[in-house]
């Protein structure tokens, strides 16, 4: 069992990660199949998070980080590169 100070510290880190991903409590809860109040209690250090839920949260935030990185790379493409990517995606959908 974690000490109260450790719970608060972990909660602050979970909150920081969620905010960094620009996700709401509701979005995180929906992704994980739980209630937003549960996520809030973890972030506020009011409830101890189990290992399974912690792994789910970390996995979710890692996936979001990768998605955000990919979106940023797409935004940085030149118009020619973007057109080529769109053509490739269209051909994959059609095929």
PDB file of C-alpha atoms in Angstrom:
ATOM      1  CA  UNK A   1       0.000   0.000   0.000  1.00  0.00           C
ATOM      2  CA  UNK A   2       1.273   3.439  -0.925  1.00  0.00           C
ATOM      3  CA  UNK A   3       1.754   6.214   1.579  1.00  0.00           C
ATOM      4  CA  UNK A   4      -0.487   9.262   1.308  1.00  0.00           C
ATOM      5  CA  UNK A   5       2.361  11.390  -0.073  1.00  0.00           C
ATOM      6  CA  UNK A   6       3.160   8.720  -2.677  1.00  0.00           C
ATOM      7  CA  UNK A   7      -0.491   8.583  -3.730  1.00  0.00           C
ATOM      8  CA  UNK A   8      -0.565  12.352  -4.208  1.00  0.00           C
ATOM      9  CA  UNK A   9       2.701  12.296  -6.149  1.00  0.00           C
ATOM     10  CA  UNK A  10       1.475   9.499  -8.419  1.00  0.00           C
ATOM     11  CA  UNK A  11      -1.805  11.344  -8.871  1.00  0.00           C
ATOM     12  CA  UNK A  12      -0.021  14.532  -9.909  1.00  0.00           C
ATOM     13  CA  UNK A  13       1.976  12.544 -12.462  1.00  0.00           C
ATOM     14  CA  UNK A  14      -1.173  10.919 -13.854  1.00  0.00           C
ATOM     15  CA  UNK A  15      -2.825  14.337 -14.115  1.00  0.00           C
ATOM     16  CA  UNK A  16       0.245  15.771 -15.862  1.00  0.00           C
ATOM     17  CA  UNK A  17       0.238  12.936 -18.404  1.00  0.00           C
ATOM     18  CA  UNK A  18      -3.475  13.331 -19.101  1.00  0.00           C
ATOM     19  CA  UNK A  19      -3.170  17.083 -19.571  1.00  0.00           C
ATOM     20  CA  UNK A  20      -0.155  16.561 -21.836  1.00  0.00           C
ATOM     21  CA  UNK A  21      -2.323  14.295 -23.993  1.00  0.00           C
ATOM     22  CA  UNK A  22      -5.045  16.972 -23.979  1.00  0.00           C
ATOM     23  CA  UNK A  23      -7.610  14.444 -22.813  1.00  0.00           C
ATOM     24  CA  UNK A  24     -10.546  15.012 -20.493  1.00  0.00           C
ATOM     25  CA  UNK A  25     -11.364  12.799 -17.534  1.00  0.00           C
ATOM     26  CA  UNK A  26     -14.370  11.572 -19.479  1.00  0.00           C
ATOM     27  CA  UNK A  27     -12.286  10.616 -22.517  1.00  0.00           C
ATOM     28  CA  UNK A  28      -9.795   8.666 -20.413  1.00  0.00           C
ATOM     29  CA  UNK A  29     -12.566   6.922 -18.499  1.00  0.00           C
ATOM     30  CA  UNK A  30     -14.371   5.967 -21.702  1.00  0.00           C
ATOM     31  CA  UNK A  31     -11.184   4.552 -23.231  1.00  0.00           C
ATOM     32  CA  UNK A  32     -10.596   2.459 -20.118  1.00  0.00           C
ATOM     33  CA  UNK A  33     -14.199   1.428 -19.545  1.00  0.00           C
ATOM     34  CA  UNK A  34     -14.566   3.108 -16.181  1.00  0.00           C
ATOM     35  CA  UNK A  35     -16.186   6.165 -14.644  1.00  0.00           C
ATOM     36  CA  UNK A  36     -14.496   9.568 -14.828  1.00  0.00           C
ATOM     37  CA  UNK A  37     -14.798   9.879 -11.046  1.00  0.00           C
ATOM     38  CA  UNK A  38     -12.472   6.885 -10.653  1.00  0.00           C
ATOM     39  CA  UNK A  39      -9.798   8.581 -12.767  1.00  0.00           C
ATOM     40  CA  UNK A  40     -10.307  11.799 -10.801  1.00  0.00           C
ATOM     41  CA  UNK A  41      -9.764   9.981  -7.507  1.00  0.00           C
ATOM     42  CA  UNK A  42      -6.505   8.508  -8.820  1.00  0.00           C
ATOM     43  CA  UNK A  43      -5.309  11.933  -9.968  1.00  0.00           C
ATOM     44  CA  UNK A  44      -6.225  13.541  -6.649  1.00  0.00           C
ATOM     45  CA  UNK A  45      -4.476  10.854  -4.619  1.00  0.00           C
ATOM     46  CA  UNK A  46      -7.773   9.787  -3.062  1.00  0.00           C
ATOM     47  CA  UNK A  47      -7.630   6.192  -4.308  1.00  0.00           C
ATOM     48  CA  UNK A  48      -4.822   3.751  -4.883  1.00  0.00           C
ATOM     49  CA  UNK A  49      -4.533   2.621  -8.466  1.00  0.00           C
ATOM     50  CA  UNK A  50      -4.089  -1.068  -9.140  1.00  0.00           C
ATOM     51  CA  UNK A  51      -1.298  -2.428 -11.313  1.00  0.00           C
ATOM     52  CA  UNK A  52      -3.656  -3.394 -14.151  1.00  0.00           C
ATOM     53  CA  UNK A  53      -5.329   0.024 -14.318  1.00  0.00           C
ATOM     54  CA  UNK A  54      -1.942   1.740 -14.108  1.00  0.00           C
ATOM     55  CA  UNK A  55      -0.684  -0.319 -17.071  1.00  0.00           C
ATOM     56  CA  UNK A  56      -3.848   0.532 -19.022  1.00  0.00           C
ATOM     57  CA  UNK A  57      -3.366   4.249 -18.362  1.00  0.00           C
ATOM     58  CA  UNK A  58       0.293   4.181 -19.338  1.00  0.00           C
ATOM     59  CA  UNK A  59      -0.516   2.208 -22.503  1.00  0.00           C
ATOM     60  CA  UNK A  60      -3.272   4.689 -23.424  1.00  0.00           C
ATOM     61  CA  UNK A  61      -0.976   7.676 -22.942  1.00  0.00           C
ATOM     62  CA  UNK A  62       1.828   5.991 -24.903  1.00  0.00           C
ATOM     63  CA  UNK A  63      -0.566   5.317 -27.797  1.00  0.00           C
ATOM     64  CA  UNK A  64      -1.774   8.907 -27.731  1.00  0.00           C
ATOM     65  CA  UNK A  65       1.814  10.158 -27.719  1.00  0.00           C
ATOM     66  CA  UNK A  66       2.580   8.091 -30.815  1.00  0.00           C
ATOM     67  CA  UNK A  67      -0.585   9.343 -32.526  1.00  0.00           C
ATOM     68  CA  UNK A  68       0.266  12.945 -31.697  1.00  0.00           C
ATOM     69  CA  UNK A  69       3.818  12.475 -32.994  1.00  0.00           C
ATOM     70  CA  UNK A  70       2.498  10.981 -36.228  1.00  0.00           C
ATOM     71  CA  UNK A  71      -0.006  13.811 -36.678  1.00  0.00           C
ATOM     72  CA  UNK A  72       2.763  16.344 -36.170  1.00  0.00           C
ATOM     73  CA  UNK A  73       4.870  14.612 -38.811  1.00  0.00           C
ATOM     74  CA  UNK A  74       1.949  14.717 -41.259  1.00  0.00           C
ATOM     75  CA  UNK A  75       1.462  18.420 -40.553  1.00  0.00           C
ATOM     76  CA  UNK A  76       5.129  18.995 -41.386  1.00  0.00           C
ATOM     77  CA  UNK A  77       4.880  17.337 -44.811  1.00  0.00           C
ATOM     78  CA  UNK A  78       5.240  19.466 -47.895  1.00  0.00           C
ATOM     79  CA  UNK A  79       2.139  19.792 -50.088  1.00  0.00           C
ATOM     80  CA  UNK A  80       3.644  17.303 -52.552  1.00  0.00           C
ATOM     81  CA  UNK A  81       4.392  14.792 -49.809  1.00  0.00           C
ATOM     82  CA  UNK A  82       0.926  15.226 -48.334  1.00  0.00           C
ATOM     83  CA  UNK A  83      -0.704  14.644 -51.735  1.00  0.00           C
ATOM     84  CA  UNK A  84       1.345  11.473 -52.184  1.00  0.00           C
ATOM     85  CA  UNK A  85       0.318  10.245 -48.736  1.00  0.00           C
ATOM     86  CA  UNK A  86      -3.350  10.967 -49.426  1.00  0.00           C
ATOM     87  CA  UNK A  87      -3.119   9.090 -52.737  1.00  0.00           C
ATOM     88  CA  UNK A  88      -1.546   6.122 -50.978  1.00  0.00           C
ATOM     89  CA  UNK A  89      -4.244   6.076 -48.295  1.00  0.00           C
ATOM     90  CA  UNK A  90      -6.983   6.312 -50.947  1.00  0.00           C
ATOM     91  CA  UNK A  91      -5.519   3.406 -52.881  1.00  0.00           C
ATOM     92  CA  UNK A  92      -5.330   1.325 -49.700  1.00  0.00           C
ATOM     93  CA  UNK A  93      -8.994   2.031 -48.931  1.00  0.00           C
ATOM     94  CA  UNK A  94     -10.037   1.108 -52.456  1.00  0.00           C
ATOM     95  CA  UNK A  95      -7.948  -2.026 -52.671  1.00  0.00           C
TER      96      UNK A  95
END
